[in-house]
PDB file of C-alpha atoms in Angstrom:
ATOM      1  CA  UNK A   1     158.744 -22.855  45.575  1.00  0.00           C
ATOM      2  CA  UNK A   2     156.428 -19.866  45.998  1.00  0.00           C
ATOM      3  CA  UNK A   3     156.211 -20.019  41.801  1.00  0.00           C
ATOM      4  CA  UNK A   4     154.380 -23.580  42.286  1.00  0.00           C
ATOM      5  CA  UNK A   5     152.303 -22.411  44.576  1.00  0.00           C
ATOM      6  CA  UNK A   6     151.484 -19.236  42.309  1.00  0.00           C
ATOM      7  CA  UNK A   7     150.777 -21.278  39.624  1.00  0.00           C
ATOM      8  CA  UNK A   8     148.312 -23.673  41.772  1.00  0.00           C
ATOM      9  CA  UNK A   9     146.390 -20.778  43.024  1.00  0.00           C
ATOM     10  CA  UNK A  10     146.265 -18.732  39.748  1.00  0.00           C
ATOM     11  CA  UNK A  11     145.011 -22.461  38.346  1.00  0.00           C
ATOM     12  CA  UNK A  12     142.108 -22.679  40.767  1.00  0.00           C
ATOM     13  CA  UNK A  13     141.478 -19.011  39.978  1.00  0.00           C
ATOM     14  CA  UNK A  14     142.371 -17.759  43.373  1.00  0.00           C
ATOM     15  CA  UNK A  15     142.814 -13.932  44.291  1.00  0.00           C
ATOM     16  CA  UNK A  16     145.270 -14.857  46.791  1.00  0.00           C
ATOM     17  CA  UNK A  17     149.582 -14.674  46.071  1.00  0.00           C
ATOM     18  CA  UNK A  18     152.368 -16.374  48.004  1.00  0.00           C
ATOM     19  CA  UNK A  19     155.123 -14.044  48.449  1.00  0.00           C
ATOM     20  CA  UNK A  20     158.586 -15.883  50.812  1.00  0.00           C
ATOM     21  CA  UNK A  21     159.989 -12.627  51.764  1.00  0.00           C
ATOM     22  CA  UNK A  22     160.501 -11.747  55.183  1.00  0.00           C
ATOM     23  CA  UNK A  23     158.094  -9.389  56.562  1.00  0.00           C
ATOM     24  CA  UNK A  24     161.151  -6.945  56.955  1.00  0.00           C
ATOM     25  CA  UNK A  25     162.185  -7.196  53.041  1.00  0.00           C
ATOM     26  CA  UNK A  26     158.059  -6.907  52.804  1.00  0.00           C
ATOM     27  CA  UNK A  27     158.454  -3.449  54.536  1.00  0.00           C
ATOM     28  CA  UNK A  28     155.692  -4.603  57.038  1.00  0.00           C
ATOM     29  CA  UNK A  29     155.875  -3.227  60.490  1.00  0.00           C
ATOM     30  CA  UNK A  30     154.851  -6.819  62.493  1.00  0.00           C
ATOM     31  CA  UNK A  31     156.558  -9.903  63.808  1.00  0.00           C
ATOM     32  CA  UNK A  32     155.682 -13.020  62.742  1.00  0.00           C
ATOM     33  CA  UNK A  33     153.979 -15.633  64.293  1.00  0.00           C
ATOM     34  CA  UNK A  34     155.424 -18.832  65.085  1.00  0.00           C
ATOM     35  CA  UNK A  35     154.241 -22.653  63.584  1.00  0.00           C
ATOM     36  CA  UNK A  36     152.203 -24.802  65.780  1.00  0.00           C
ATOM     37  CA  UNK A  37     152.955 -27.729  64.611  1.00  0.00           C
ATOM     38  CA  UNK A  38     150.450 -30.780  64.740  1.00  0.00           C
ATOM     39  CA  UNK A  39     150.732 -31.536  67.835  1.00  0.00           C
ATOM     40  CA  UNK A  40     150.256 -28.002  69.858  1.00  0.00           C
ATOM     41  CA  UNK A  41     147.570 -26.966  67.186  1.00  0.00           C
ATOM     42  CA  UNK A  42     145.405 -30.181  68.289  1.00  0.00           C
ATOM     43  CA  UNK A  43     145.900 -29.145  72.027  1.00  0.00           C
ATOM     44  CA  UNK A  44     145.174 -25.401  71.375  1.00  0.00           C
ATOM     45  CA  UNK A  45     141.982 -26.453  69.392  1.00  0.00           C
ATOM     46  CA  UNK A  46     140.967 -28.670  72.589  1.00  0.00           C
ATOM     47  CA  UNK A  47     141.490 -25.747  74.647  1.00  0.00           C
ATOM     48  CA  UNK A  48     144.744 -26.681  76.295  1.00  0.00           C
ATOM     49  CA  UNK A  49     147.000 -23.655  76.210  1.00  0.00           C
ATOM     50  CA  UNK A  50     150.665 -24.264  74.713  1.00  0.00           C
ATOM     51  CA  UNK A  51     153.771 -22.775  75.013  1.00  0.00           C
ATOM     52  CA  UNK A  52     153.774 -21.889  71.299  1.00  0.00           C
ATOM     53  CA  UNK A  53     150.117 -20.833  71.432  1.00  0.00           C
ATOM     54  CA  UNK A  54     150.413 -18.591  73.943  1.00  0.00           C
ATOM     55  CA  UNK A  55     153.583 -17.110  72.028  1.00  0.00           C
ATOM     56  CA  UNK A  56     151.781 -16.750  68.965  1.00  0.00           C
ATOM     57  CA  UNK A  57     148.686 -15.082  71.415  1.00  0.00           C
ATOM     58  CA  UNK A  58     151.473 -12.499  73.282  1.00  0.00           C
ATOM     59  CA  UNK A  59     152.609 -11.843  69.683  1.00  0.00           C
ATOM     60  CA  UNK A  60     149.423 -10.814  68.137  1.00  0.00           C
ATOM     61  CA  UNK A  61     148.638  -8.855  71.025  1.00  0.00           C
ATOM     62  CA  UNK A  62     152.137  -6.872  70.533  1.00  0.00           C
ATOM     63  CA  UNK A  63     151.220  -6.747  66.783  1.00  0.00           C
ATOM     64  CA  UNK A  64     147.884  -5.106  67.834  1.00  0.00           C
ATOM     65  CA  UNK A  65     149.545  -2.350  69.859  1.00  0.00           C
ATOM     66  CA  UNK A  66     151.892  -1.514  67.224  1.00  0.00           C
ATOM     67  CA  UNK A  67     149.081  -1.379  64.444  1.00  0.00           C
ATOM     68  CA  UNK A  68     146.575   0.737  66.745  1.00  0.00           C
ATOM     69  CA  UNK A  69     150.151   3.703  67.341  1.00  0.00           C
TER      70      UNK A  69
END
């Protein structure tokens, strides 16, 4: 899958790359955020705090302390 996606981007003549690996296999120090979804992104963009959003908001932060070490 990520070589159609390659191929898309490289066809629009896009900088960016898909790589599937886990961040681990990546060799990058960070945990990944988790999806949304539809639904939660919808309330989080109304300004209605989600269990998933606030996840994703305590993850970043950890990612931040472990970046700035």
């Amino acid at each position: 899958q990520a070589y159609r996606y390659r191929r898309y981007l490289e066809a629009a003549g896009r900088p960016e790359r898909v790589d599937l690996r886990s961040f681990e296999r990546q060799g990058i120090q960070q945990i990944p955020t988790v999806h949304l979804g539809p639904a939660a992104h919808q309330m989080e963009k109304r300004g209605i705090e989600t269990f998933l959003g606030n996840l994703n908001r305590d993850i970043r932060a950890a990612n931040s302390l472990m970046q700035s070490c």
